[in-house]
mmCIF file of C-alpha atoms in Angstrom:
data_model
loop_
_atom_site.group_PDB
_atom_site.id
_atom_site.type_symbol
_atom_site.label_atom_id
_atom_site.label_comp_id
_atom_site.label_asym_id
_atom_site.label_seq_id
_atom_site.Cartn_x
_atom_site.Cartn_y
_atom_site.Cartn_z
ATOM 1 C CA UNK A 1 -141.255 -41.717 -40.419
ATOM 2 C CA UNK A 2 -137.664 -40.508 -40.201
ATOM 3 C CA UNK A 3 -134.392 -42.521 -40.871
ATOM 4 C CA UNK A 4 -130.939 -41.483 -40.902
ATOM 5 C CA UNK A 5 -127.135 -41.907 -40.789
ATOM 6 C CA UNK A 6 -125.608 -40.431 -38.033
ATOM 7 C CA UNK A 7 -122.467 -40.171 -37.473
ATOM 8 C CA UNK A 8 -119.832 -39.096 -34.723
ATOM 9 C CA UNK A 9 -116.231 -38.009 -35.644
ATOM 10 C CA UNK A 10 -113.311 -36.183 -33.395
ATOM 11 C CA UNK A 11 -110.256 -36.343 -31.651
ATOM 12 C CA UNK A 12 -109.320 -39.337 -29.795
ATOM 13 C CA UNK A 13 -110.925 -39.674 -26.244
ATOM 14 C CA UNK A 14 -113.374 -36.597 -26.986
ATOM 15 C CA UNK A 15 -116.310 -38.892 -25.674
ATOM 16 C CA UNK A 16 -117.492 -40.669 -28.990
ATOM 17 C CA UNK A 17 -118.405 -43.677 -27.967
ATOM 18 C CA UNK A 18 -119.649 -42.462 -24.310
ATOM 19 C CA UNK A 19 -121.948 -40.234 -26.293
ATOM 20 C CA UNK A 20 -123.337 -43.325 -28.548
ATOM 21 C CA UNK A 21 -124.235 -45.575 -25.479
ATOM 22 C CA UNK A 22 -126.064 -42.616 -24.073
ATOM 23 C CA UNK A 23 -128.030 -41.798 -26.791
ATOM 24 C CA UNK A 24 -129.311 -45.428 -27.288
ATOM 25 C CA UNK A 25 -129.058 -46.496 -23.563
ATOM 26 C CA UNK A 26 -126.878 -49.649 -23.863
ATOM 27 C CA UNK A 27 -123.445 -50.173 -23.914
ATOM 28 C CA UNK A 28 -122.556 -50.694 -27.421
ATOM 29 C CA UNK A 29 -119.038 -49.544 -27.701
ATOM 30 C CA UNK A 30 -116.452 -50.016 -25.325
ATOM 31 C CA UNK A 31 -114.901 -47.008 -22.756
ATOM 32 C CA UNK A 32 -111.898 -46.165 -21.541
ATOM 33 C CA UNK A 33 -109.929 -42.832 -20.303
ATOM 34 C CA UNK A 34 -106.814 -44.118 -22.927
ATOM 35 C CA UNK A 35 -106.563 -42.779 -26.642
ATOM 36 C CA UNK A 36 -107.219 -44.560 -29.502
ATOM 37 C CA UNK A 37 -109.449 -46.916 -27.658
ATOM 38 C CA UNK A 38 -112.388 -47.205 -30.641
ATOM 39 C CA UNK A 39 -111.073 -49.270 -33.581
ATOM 40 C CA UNK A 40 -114.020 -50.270 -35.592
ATOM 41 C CA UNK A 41 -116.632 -48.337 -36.694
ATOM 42 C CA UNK A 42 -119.809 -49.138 -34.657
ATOM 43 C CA UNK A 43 -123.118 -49.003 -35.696
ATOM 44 C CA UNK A 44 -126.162 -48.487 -32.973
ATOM 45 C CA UNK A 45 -130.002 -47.764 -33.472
ATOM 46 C CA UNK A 46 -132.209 -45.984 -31.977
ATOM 47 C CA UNK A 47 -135.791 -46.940 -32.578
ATOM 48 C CA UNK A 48 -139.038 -45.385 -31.964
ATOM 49 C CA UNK A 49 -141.066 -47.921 -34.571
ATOM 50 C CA UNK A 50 -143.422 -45.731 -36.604
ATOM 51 C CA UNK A 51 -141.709 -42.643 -35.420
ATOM 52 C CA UNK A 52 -137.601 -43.333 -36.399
ATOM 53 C CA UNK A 53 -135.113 -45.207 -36.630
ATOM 54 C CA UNK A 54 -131.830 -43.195 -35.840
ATOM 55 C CA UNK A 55 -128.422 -45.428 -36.726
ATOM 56 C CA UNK A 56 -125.468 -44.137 -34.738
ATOM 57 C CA UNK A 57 -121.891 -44.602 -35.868
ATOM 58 C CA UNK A 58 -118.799 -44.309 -33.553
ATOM 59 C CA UNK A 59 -115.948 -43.849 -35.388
ATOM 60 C CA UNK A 60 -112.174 -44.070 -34.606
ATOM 61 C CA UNK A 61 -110.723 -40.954 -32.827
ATOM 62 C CA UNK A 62 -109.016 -39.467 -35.837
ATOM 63 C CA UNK A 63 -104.621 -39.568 -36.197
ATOM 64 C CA UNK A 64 -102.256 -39.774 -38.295
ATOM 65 C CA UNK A 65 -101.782 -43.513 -39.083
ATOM 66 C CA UNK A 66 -98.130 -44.939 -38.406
ATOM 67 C CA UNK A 67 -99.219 -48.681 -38.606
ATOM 68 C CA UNK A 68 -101.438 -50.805 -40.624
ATOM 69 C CA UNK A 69 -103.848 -50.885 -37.623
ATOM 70 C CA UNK A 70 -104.062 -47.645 -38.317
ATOM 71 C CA UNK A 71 -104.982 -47.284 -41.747
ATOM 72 C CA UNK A 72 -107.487 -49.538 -41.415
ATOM 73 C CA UNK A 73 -108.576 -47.661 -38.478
ATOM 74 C CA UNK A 74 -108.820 -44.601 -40.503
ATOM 75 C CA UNK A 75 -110.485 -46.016 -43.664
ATOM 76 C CA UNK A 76 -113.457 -46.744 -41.654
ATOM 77 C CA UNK A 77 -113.802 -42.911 -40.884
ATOM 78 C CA UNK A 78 -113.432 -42.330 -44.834
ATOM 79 C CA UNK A 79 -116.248 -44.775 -44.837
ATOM 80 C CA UNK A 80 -118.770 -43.022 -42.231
ATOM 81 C CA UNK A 81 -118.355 -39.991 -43.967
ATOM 82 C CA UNK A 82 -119.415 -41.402 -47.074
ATOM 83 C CA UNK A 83 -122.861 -42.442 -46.135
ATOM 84 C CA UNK A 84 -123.637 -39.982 -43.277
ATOM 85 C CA UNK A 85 -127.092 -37.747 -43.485
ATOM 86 C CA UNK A 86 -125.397 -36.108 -40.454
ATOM 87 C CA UNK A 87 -122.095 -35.460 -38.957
ATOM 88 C CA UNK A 88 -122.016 -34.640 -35.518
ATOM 89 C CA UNK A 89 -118.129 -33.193 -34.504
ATOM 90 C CA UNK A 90 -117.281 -34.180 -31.270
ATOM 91 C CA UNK A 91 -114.825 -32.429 -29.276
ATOM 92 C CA UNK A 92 -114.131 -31.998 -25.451
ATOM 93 C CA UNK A 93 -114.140 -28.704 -24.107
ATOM 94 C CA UNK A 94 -110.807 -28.397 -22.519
ATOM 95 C CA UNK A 95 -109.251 -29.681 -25.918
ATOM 96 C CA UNK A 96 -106.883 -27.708 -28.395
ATOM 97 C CA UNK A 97 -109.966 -25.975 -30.710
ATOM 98 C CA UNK A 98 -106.949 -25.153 -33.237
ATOM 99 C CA UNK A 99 -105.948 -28.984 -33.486
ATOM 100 C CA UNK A 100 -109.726 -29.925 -33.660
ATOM 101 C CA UNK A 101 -110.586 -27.276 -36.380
ATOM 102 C CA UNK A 102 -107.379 -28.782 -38.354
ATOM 103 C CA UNK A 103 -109.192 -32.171 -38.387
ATOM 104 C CA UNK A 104 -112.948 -31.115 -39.080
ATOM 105 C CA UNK A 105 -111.501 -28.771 -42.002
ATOM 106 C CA UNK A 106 -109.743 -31.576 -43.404
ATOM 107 C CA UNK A 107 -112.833 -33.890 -43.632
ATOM 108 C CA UNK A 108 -114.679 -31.922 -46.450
ATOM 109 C CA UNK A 109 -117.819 -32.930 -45.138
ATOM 110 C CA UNK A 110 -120.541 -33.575 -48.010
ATOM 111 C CA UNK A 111 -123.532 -33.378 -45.647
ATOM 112 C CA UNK A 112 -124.600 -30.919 -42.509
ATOM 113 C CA UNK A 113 -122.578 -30.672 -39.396
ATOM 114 C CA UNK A 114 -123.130 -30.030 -35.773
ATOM 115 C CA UNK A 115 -120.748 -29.282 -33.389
ATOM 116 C CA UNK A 116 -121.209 -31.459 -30.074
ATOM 117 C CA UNK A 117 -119.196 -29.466 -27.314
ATOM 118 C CA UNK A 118 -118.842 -31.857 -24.572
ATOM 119 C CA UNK A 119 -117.678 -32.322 -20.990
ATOM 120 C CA UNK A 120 -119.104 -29.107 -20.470
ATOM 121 C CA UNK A 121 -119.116 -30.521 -16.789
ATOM 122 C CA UNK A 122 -115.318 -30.705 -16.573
ATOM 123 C CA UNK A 123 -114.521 -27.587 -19.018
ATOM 124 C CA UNK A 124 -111.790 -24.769 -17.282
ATOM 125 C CA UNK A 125 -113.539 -20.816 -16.697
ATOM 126 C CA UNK A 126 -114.003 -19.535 -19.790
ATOM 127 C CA UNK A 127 -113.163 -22.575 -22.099
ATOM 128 C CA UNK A 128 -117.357 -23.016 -23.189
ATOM 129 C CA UNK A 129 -117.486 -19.331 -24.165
ATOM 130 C CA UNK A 130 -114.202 -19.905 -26.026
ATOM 131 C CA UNK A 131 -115.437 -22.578 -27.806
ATOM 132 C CA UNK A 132 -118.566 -20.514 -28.970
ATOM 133 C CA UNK A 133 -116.317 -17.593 -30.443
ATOM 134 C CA UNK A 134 -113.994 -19.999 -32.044
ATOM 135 C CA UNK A 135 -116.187 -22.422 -33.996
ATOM 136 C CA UNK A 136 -119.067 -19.767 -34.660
ATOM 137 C CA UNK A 137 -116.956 -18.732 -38.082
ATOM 138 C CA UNK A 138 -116.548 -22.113 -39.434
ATOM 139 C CA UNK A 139 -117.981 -23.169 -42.727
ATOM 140 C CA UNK A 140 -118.303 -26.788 -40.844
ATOM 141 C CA UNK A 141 -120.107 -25.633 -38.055
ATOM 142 C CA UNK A 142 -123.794 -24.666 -38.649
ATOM 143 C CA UNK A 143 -124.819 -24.929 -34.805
ATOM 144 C CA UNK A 144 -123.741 -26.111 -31.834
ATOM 145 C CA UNK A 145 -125.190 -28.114 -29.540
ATOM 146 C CA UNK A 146 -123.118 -28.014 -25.542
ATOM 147 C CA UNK A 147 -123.413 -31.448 -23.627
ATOM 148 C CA UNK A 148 -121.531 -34.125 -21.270
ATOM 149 C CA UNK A 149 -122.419 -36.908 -22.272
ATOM 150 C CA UNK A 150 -121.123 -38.883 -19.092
ATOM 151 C CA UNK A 151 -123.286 -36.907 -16.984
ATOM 152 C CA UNK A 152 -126.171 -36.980 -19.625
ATOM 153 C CA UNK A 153 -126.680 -33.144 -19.429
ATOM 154 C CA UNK A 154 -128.403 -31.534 -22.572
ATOM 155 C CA UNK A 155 -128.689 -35.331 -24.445
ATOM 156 C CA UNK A 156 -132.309 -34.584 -25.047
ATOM 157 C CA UNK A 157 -131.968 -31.097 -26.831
ATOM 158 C CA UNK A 158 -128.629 -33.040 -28.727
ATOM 159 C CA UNK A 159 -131.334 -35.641 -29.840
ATOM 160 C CA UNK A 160 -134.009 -32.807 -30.707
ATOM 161 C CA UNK A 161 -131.931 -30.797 -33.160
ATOM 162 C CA UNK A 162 -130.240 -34.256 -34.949
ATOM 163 C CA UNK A 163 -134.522 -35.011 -35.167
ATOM 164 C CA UNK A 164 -134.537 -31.631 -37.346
ATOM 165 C CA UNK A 165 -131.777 -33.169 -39.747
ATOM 166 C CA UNK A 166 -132.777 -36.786 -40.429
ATOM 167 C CA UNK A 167 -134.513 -37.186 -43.265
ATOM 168 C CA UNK A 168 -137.603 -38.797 -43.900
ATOM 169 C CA UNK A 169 -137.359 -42.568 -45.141
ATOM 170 C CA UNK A 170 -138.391 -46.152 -44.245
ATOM 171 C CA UNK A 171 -135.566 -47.943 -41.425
ATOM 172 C CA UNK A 172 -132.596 -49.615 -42.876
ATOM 173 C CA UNK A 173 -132.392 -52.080 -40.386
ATOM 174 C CA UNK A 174 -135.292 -54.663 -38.305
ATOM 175 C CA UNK A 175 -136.415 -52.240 -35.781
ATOM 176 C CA UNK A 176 -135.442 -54.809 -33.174
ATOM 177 C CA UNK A 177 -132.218 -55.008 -33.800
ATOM 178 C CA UNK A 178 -129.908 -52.759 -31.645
ATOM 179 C CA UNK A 179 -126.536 -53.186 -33.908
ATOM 180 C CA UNK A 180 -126.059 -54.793 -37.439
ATOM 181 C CA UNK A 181 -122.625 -56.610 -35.710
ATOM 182 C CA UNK A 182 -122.655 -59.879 -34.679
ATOM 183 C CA UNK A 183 -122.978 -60.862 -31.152
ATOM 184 C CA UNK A 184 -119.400 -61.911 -31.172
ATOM 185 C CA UNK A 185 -118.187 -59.025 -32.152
ATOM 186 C CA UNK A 186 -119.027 -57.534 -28.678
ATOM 187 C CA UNK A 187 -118.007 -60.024 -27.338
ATOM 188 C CA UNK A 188 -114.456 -59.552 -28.059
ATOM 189 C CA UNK A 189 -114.618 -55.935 -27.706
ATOM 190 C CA UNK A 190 -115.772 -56.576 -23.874
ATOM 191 C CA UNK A 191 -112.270 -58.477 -23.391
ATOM 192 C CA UNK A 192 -110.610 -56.285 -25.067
ATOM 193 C CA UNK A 193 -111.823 -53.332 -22.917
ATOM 194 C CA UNK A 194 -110.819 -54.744 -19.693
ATOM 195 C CA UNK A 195 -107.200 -55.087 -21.217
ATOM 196 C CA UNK A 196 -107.246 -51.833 -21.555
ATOM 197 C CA UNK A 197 -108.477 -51.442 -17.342
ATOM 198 C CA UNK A 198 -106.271 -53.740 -16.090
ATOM 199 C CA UNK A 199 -103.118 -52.621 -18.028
ATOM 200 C CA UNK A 200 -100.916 -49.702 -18.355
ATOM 201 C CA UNK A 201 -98.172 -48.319 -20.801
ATOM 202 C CA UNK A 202 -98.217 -49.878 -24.264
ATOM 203 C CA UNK A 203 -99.724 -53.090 -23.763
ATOM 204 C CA UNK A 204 -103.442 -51.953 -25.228
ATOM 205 C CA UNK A 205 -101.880 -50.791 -28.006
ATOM 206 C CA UNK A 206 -100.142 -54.012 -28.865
ATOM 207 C CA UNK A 207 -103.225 -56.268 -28.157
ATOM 208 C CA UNK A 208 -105.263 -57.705 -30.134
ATOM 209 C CA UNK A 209 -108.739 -59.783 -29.654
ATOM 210 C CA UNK A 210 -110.399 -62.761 -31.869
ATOM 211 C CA UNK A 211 -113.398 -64.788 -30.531
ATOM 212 C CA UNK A 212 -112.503 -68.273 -31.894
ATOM 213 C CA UNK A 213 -115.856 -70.531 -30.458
ATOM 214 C CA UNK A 214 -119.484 -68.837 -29.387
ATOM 215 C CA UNK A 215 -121.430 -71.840 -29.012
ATOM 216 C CA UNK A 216 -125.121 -71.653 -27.624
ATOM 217 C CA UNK A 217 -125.580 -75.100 -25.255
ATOM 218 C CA UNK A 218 -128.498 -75.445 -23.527
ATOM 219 C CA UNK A 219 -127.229 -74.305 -19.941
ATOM 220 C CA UNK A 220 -124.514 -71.598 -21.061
ATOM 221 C CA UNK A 221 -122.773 -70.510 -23.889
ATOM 222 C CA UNK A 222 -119.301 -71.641 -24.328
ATOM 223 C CA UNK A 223 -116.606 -69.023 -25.585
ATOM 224 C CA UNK A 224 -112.901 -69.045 -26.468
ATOM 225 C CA UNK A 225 -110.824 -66.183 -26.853
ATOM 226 C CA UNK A 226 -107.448 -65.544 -28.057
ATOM 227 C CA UNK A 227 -105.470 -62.327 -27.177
ATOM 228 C CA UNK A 228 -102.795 -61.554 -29.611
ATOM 229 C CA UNK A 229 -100.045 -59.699 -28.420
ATOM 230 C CA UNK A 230 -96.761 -58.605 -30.231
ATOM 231 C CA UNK A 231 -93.887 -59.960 -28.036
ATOM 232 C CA UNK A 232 -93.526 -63.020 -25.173
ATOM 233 C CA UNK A 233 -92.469 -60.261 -22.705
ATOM 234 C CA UNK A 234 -96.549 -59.083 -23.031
ATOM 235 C CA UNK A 235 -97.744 -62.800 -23.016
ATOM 236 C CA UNK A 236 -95.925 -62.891 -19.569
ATOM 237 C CA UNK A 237 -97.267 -59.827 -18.186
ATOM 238 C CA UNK A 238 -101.138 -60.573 -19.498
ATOM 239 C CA UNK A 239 -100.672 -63.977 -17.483
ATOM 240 C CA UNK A 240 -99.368 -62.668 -14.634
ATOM 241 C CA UNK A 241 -97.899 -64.676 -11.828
ATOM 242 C CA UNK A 242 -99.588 -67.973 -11.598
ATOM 243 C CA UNK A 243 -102.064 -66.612 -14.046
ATOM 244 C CA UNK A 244 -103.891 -63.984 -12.221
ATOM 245 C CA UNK A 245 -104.086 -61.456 -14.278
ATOM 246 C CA UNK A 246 -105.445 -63.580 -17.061
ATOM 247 C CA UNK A 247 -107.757 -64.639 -14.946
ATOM 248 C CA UNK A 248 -108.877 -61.286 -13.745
ATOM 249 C CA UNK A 249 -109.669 -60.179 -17.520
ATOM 250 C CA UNK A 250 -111.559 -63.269 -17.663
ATOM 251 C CA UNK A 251 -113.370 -62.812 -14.596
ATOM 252 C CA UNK A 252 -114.213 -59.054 -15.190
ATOM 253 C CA UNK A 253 -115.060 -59.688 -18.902
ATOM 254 C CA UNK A 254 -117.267 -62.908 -18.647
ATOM 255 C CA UNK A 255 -119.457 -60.424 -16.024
ATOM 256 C CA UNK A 256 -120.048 -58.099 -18.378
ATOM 257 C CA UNK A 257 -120.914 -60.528 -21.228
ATOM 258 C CA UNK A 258 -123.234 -62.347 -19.436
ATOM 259 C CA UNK A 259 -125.218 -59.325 -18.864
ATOM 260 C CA UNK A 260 -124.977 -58.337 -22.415
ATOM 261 C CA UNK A 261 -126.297 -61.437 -22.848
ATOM 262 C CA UNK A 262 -128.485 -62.783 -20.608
ATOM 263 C CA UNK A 263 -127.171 -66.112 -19.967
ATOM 264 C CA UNK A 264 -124.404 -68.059 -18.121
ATOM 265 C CA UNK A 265 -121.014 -68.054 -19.839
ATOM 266 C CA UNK A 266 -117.815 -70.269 -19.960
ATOM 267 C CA UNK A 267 -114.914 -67.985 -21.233
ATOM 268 C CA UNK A 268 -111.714 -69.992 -21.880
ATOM 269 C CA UNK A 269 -109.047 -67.151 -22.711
ATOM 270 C CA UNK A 270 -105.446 -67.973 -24.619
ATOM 271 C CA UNK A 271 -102.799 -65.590 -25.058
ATOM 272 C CA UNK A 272 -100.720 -65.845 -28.353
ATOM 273 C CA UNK A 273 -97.652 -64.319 -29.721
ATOM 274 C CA UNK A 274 -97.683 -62.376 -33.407
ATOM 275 C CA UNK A 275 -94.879 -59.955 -34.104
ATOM 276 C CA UNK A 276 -95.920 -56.796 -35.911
ATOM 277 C CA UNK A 277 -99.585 -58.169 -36.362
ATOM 278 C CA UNK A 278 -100.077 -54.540 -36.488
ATOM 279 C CA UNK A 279 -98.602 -54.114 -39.926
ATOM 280 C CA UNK A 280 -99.289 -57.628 -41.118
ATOM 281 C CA UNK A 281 -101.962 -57.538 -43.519
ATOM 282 C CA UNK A 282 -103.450 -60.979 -43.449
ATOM 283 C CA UNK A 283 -103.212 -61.157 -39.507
ATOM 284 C CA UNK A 284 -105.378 -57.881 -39.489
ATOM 285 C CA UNK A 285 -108.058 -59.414 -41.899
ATOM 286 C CA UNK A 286 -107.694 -62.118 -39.361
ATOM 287 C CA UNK A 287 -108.906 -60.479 -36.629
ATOM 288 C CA UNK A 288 -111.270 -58.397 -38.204
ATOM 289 C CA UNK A 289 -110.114 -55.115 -39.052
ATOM 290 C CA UNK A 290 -110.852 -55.068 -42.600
#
């Protein structure tokens, strides 16, 4: 039996977290073509009782903090690095390789490395063999391993070499469980995600999420959700005119929960206003970023 740590670190939108719901085949963190989307580090298995138990972490796309948010954000990087059995270094094939190798340098990883080159599906002439010559040098980079993870390509021979680093060991976690986060954690990451779908500019950025109610009745499951947003001018535009853009997060959202899920679901959304949540620390313990 084999059981390990794995876990994912790169730039921001290099494909971390579309790489972790491939490898264990559900949706467990949340998607979307902006930066900075990932905020938590999230934890997914992948089970083959008897055989392994793998557990995933995506981490936050790595900057330079200028809020709070941020630092938080960043600790739980320091975090995955500390218990890791395996990093895997994500980064996208038509990114800067300079920028990337300024980041992976910096991490002073304590355990073996591989170097995930992905949207090799997307990547400009010449870019992959680039790649190859520029990484081959680096202490950090023992082998790597060229995938798109959106397309799925090469996910098997990604999941054949990480088999080759795990170590042997008994799982951490009940080999039925998919995630050690609570179902309402997901929850509020599902609203949160079609924020980011439905809205442009800054208004992500300044949004926050906290599941208030998740109560299991016999016919559905009743949920309330506040969005916290920095300014009235954002309350406004999340409502929309006669509240239709509320109610197309809610719509879109309580879809996709359902699913995750399995069973019918009142969402009751409320939008409220906290200036500079992002550097307040007792809202941020609030609404979970510890």
């Amino acid at each position: 039996m084999k059981s390990g740590f794995v876990n994912i670190f790169g730039r921001p939108n290099a494909g971390k977290s579309t790489l972790l719901n491939a490898l264990v085949g559900e949706k467990m963190a949340i998607v979307s073509p902006r930066v900075q989307t990932t905020r938590h580090r999230i934890k997914a298995f992948l089970n083959k009782p008897g055989e392994y138990q793998i557990i995933f972490s995506d981490t936050p796309g790595i900057i330079d903090p200028k809020y709070k948010l941020h630092e938080r954000m960043m600790s739980s990087v320091k975090s995955a690095l500390e218990d890791a059995d395996l990093a895997l270094l994500m980064v996208d094939a038509n990114d800067d390789f300079l920028e990337c190798d300024k980041i992976f340098s910096s991490l002073r990883l304590k355990v073996p490395a591989i170097l995930v080159l992905n949207k090799i599906d997307k990547a400009a002439n010449g870019k992959i063999a680039e790649a190859e010559a520029f990484f081959a040098g680096k202490a950090y980079c023992k082998q790597l391993v060229k995938i798109s993870a959106l397309q799925k390509i090469h996910l098997q021979k990604l999941l054949d070499v990480i088999m080759t680093a795990i170590p042997e060991g008994m799982p951490f976690y009940n080999e039925d469980d998919l995630s050690d986060l609570p179902t309402k954690f997901f929850v509020g990451e599902m609203v949160r995600e079609k924020i980011y779908e439905l809205f442009g500019d800054e208004i992500p950025y300044h949004t926050a999420v906290m599941v208030n109610e998740f109560k299991e009745k016999e016919s559905l499951v009743k949920i309330q959700v506040d969005i916290i947003v920095q300014r009235e001018s954002q309350k406004a535009i999340i409502i929309g005119e006669k509240g239709k853009m509320i109610r197309q997060v809610g719509t879109l959202a309580r879809t996709d929960i359902e699913a995750f899920i399995g069973q019918k679901v009142f969402l009751e959304l409320f939008v409220k206003v906290r200036p500079k949540w992002r550097d307040n620390e007792m809202q941020l313990n609030e609404y979970g970023y510890q």
